[in-house]
PDB file of C-alpha atoms and ligand atoms in Angstrom:
ATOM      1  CA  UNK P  13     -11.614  20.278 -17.360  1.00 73.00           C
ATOM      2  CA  UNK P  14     -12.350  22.104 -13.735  1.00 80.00           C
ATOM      3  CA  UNK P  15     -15.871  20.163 -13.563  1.00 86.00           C
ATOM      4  CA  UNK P  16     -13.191  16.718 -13.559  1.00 92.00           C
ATOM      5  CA  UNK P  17     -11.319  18.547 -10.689  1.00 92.00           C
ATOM      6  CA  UNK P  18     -14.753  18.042  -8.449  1.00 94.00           C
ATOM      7  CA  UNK P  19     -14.405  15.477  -5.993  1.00 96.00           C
ATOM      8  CA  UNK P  20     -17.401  13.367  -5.386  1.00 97.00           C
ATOM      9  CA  UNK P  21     -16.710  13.588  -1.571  1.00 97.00           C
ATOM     10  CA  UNK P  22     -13.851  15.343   0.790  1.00 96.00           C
ATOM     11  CA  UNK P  23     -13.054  13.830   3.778  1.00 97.00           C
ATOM     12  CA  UNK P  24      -9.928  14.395   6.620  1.00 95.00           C
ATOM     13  CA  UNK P  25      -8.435  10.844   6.566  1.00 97.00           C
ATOM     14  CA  UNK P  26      -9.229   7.652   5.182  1.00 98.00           C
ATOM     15  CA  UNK P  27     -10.453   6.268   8.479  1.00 98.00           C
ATOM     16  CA  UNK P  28     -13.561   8.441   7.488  1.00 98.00           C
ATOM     17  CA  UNK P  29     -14.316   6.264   4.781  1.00 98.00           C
ATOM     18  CA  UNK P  30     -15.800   3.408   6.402  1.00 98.00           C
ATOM     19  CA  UNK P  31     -17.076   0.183   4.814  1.00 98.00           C
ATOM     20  CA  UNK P  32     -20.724   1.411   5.095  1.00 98.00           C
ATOM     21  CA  UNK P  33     -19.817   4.435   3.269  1.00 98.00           C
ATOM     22  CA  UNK P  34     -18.814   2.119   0.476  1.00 98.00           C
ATOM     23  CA  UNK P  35     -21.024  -0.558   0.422  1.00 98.00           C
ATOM     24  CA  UNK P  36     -24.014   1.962   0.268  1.00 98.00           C
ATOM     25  CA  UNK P  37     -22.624   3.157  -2.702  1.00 98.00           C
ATOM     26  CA  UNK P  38     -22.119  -0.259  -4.340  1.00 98.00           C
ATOM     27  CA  UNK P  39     -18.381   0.257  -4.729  1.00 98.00           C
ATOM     28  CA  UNK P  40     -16.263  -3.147  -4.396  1.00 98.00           C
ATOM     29  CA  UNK P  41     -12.649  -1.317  -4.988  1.00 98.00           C
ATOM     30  CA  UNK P  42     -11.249   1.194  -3.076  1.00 98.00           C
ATOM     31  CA  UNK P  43      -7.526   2.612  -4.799  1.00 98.00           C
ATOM     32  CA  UNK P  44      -5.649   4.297  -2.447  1.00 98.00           C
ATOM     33  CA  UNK P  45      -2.887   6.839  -3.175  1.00 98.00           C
ATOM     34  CA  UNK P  46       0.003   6.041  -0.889  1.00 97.00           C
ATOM     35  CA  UNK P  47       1.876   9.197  -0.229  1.00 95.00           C
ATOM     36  CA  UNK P  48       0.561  11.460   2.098  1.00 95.00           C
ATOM     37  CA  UNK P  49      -2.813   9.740   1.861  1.00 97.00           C
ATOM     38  CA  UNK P  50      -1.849   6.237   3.386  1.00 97.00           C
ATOM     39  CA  UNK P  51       1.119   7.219   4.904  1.00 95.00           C
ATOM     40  CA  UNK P  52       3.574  10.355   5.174  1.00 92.00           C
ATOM     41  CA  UNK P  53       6.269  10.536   2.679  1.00 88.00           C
ATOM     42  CA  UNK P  54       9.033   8.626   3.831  1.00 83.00           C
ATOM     43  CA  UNK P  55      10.012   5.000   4.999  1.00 77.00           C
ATOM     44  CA  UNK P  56       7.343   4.322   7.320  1.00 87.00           C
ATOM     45  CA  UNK P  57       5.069   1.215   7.218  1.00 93.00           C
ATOM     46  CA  UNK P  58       1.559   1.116   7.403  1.00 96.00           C
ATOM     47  CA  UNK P  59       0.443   1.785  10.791  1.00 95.00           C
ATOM     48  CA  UNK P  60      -1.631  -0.618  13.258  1.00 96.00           C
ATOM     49  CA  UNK P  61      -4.806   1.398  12.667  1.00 97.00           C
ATOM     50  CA  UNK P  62      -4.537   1.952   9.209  1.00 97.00           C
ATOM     51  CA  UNK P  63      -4.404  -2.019   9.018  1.00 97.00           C
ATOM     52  CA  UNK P  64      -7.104  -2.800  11.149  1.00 98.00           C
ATOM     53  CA  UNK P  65      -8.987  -0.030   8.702  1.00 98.00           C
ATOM     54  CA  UNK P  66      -8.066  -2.251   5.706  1.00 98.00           C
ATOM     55  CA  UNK P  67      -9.067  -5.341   7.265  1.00 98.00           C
ATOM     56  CA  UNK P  68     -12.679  -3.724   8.041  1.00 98.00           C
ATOM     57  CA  UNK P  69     -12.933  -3.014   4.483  1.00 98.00           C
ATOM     58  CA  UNK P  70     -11.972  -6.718   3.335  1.00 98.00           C
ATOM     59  CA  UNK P  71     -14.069  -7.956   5.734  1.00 98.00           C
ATOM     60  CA  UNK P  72     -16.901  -6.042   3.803  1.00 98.00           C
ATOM     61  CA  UNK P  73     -16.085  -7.653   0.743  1.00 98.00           C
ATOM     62  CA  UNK P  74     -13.810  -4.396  -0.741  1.00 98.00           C
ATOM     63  CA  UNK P  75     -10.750  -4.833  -2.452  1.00 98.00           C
ATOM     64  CA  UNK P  76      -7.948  -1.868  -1.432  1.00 98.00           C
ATOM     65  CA  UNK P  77      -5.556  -1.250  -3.992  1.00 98.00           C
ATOM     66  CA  UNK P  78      -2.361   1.298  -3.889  1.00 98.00           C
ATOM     67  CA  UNK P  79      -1.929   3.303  -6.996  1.00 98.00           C
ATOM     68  CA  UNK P  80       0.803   5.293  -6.195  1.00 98.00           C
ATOM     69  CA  UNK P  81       2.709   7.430  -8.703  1.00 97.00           C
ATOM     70  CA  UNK P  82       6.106   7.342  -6.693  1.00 96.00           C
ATOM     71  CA  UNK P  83       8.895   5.343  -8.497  1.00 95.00           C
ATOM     72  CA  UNK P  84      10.532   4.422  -5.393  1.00 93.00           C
ATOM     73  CA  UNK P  85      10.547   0.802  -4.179  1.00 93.00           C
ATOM     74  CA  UNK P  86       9.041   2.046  -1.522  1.00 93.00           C
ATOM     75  CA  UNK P  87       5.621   1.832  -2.610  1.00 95.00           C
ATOM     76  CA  UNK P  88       6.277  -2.164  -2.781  1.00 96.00           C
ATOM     77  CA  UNK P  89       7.604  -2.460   0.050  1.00 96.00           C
ATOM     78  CA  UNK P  90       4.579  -0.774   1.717  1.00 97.00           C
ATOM     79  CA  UNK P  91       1.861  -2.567  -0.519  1.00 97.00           C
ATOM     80  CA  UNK P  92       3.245  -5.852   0.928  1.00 97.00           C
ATOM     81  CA  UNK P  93       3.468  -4.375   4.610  1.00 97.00           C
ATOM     82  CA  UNK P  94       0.138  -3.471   4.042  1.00 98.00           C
ATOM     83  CA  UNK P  95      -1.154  -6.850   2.529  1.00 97.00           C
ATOM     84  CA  UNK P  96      -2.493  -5.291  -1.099  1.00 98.00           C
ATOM     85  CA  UNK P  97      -1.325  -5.502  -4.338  1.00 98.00           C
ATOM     86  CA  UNK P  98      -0.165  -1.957  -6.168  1.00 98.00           C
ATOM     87  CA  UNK P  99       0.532   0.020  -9.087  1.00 97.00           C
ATOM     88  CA  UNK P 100       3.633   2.329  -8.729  1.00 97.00           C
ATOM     89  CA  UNK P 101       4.634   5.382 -11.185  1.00 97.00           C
ATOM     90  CA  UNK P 102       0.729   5.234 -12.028  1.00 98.00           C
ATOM     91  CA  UNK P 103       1.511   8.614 -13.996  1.00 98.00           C
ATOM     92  CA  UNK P 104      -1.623  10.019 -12.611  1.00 98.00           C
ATOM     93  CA  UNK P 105      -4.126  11.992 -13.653  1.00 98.00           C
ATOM     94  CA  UNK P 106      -3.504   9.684 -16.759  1.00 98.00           C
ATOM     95  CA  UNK P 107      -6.421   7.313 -16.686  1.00 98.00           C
ATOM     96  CA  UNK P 108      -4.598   3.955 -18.320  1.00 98.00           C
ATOM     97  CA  UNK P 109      -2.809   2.624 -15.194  1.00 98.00           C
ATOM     98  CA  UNK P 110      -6.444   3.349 -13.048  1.00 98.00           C
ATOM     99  CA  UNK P 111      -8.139   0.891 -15.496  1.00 98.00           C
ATOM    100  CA  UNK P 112      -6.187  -1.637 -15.232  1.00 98.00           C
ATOM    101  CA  UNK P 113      -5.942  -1.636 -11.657  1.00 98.00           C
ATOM    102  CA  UNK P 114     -10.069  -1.713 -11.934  1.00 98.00           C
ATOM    103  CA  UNK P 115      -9.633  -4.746 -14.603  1.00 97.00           C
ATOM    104  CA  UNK P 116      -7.120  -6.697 -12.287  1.00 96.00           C
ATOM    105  CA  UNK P 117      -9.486  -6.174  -9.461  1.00 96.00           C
ATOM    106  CA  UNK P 118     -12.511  -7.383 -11.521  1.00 97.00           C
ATOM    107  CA  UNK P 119     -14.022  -4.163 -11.045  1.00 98.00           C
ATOM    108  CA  UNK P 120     -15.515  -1.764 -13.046  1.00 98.00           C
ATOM    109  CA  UNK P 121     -15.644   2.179 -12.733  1.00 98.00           C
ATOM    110  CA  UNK P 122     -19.004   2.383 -11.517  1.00 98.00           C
ATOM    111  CA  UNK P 123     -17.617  -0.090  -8.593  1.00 98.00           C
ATOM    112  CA  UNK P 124     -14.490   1.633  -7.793  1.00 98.00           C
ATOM    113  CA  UNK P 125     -13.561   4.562  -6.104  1.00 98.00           C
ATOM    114  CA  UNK P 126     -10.154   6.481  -6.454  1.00 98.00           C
ATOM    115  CA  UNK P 127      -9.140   8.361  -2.783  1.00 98.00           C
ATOM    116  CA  UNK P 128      -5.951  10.639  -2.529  1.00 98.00           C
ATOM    117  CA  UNK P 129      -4.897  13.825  -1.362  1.00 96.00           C
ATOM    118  CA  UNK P 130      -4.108  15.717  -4.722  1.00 95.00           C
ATOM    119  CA  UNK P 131      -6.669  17.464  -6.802  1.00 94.00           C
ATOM    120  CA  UNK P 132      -4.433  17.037 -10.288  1.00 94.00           C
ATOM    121  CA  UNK P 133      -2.929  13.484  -9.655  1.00 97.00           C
ATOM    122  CA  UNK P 134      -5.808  11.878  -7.791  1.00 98.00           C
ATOM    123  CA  UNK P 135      -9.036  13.167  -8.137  1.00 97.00           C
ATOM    124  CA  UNK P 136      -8.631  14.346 -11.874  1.00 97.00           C
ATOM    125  CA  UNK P 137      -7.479  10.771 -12.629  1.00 98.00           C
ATOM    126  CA  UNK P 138     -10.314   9.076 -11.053  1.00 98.00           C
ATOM    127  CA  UNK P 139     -13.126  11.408 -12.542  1.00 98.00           C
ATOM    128  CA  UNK P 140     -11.275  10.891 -15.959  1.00 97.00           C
ATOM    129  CA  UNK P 141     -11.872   7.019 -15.436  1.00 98.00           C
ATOM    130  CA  UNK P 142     -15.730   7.622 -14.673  1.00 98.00           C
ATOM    131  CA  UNK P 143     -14.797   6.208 -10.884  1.00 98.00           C
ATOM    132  CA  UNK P 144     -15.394   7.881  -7.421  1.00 98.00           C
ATOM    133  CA  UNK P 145     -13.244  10.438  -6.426  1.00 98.00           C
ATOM    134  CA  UNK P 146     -12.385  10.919  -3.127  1.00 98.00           C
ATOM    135  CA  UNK P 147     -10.276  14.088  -1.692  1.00 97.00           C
ATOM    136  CA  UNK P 148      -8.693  13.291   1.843  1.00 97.00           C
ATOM    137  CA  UNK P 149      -6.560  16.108   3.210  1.00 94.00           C
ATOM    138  CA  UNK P 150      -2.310  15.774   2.940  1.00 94.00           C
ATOM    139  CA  UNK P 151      -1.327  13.815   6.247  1.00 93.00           C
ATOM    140  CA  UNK P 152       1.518  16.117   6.265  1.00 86.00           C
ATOM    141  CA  UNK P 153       2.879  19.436   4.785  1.00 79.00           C
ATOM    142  CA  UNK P 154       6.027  19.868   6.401  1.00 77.00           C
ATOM    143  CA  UNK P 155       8.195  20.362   2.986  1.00 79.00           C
ATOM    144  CA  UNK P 156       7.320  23.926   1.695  1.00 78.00           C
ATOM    145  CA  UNK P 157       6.934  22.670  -1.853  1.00 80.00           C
ATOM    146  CA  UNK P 158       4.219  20.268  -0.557  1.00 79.00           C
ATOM    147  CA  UNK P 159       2.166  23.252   1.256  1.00 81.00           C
ATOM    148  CA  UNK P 160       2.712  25.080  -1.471  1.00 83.00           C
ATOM    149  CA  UNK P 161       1.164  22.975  -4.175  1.00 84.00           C
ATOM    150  CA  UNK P 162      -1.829  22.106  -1.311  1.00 85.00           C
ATOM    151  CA  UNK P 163      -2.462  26.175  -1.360  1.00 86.00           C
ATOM    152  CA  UNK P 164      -2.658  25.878  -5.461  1.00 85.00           C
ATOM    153  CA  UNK P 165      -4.882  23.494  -5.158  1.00 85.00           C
ATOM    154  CA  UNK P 166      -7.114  24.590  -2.641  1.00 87.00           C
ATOM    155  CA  UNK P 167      -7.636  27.373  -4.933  1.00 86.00           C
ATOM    156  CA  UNK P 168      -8.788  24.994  -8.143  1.00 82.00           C
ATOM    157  CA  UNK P 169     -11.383  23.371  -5.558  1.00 85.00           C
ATOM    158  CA  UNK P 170     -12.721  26.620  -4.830  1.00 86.00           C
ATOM    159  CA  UNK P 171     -13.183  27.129  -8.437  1.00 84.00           C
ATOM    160  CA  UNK P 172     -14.315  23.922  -9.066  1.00 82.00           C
ATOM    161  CA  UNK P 173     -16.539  23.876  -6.229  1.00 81.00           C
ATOM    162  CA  UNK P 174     -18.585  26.818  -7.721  1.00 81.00           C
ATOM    163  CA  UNK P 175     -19.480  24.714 -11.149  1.00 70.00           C
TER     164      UNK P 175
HETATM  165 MG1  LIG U 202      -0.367  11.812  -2.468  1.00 78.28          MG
END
């Protein structure tokens, strides 16, 4: 189980992950967690930049797709913002709702990557589906139980980092 807590690559933000990144890689759907990866938690919509980051990604033929395991309307209301269909209460790490996001997309795992900020929602789930996983740090850790939870897992990517 730790080797599936591996990311395939860590970066700060998603405006790291550019469309040459993914193209060189053959991947043709990007899923995006929403909270604290897209966005902080809370009510606000996507930002200018993070839209003119999606658009760059369309533009290279990639799909981006929000599977977010929040139950709030919210994550609706942001995938439409945002101009991308979505999953919500995606009961990550489990891999079902992941492969049929891939399915709807016409994807397949080898095609898709999965990018998010938690080790045991996001980047478990993805390396259980046999897709990319990709660990971007929180946006934010101003609740305690957040930071918290970050420090836990910071301590399963050492661990995982030494298999
Ligand atoms: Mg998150």
């Amino acid at each position: 189980m730790l080797n599936k807590l591996k990311p395939d690559y860590i970066f700060d933000g998603v405006f790291d992950i550019t469309p040459e990144f993914l193209t060189s890689r053959g991947i043709i759907l990007l899923m995006c967690d929403l909270d604290n990866t897209l966005a902080p938690y809370g009510g606000k919509p996507p930002s200018r930049e993070l839209i003119e980051w999606k658009k760059s990604l369309n533009d290279a033929g990639i799909t981006v797709f929000i599977v977010s395991n929040t139950k709030k309307p919210r994550a609706g209301l942001f995938a439409k913002q945002f101009g991308v269909d979505y999953i919500k209460h995606a009961k990550k790490p489990r891999p079902e709702n992941i492969l049929a996001a891939i399915q709807a997309c016409g994807a397949a795992p080898q095609t898709s990557a999965l990018v998010g900020d938690q080790l045991l929602t996001d980047t478990l789930g993805a390396n259980k589906c046999g897709c990319t996983s990709i660990l971007v740090r929180p946006i934010s850790l101003n609740n305690p139980l957040y930071l918290l939870r970050n420090l836990a897992e910071k301590a399963f990517l050492r661990l995982a980092r030494r298999i």
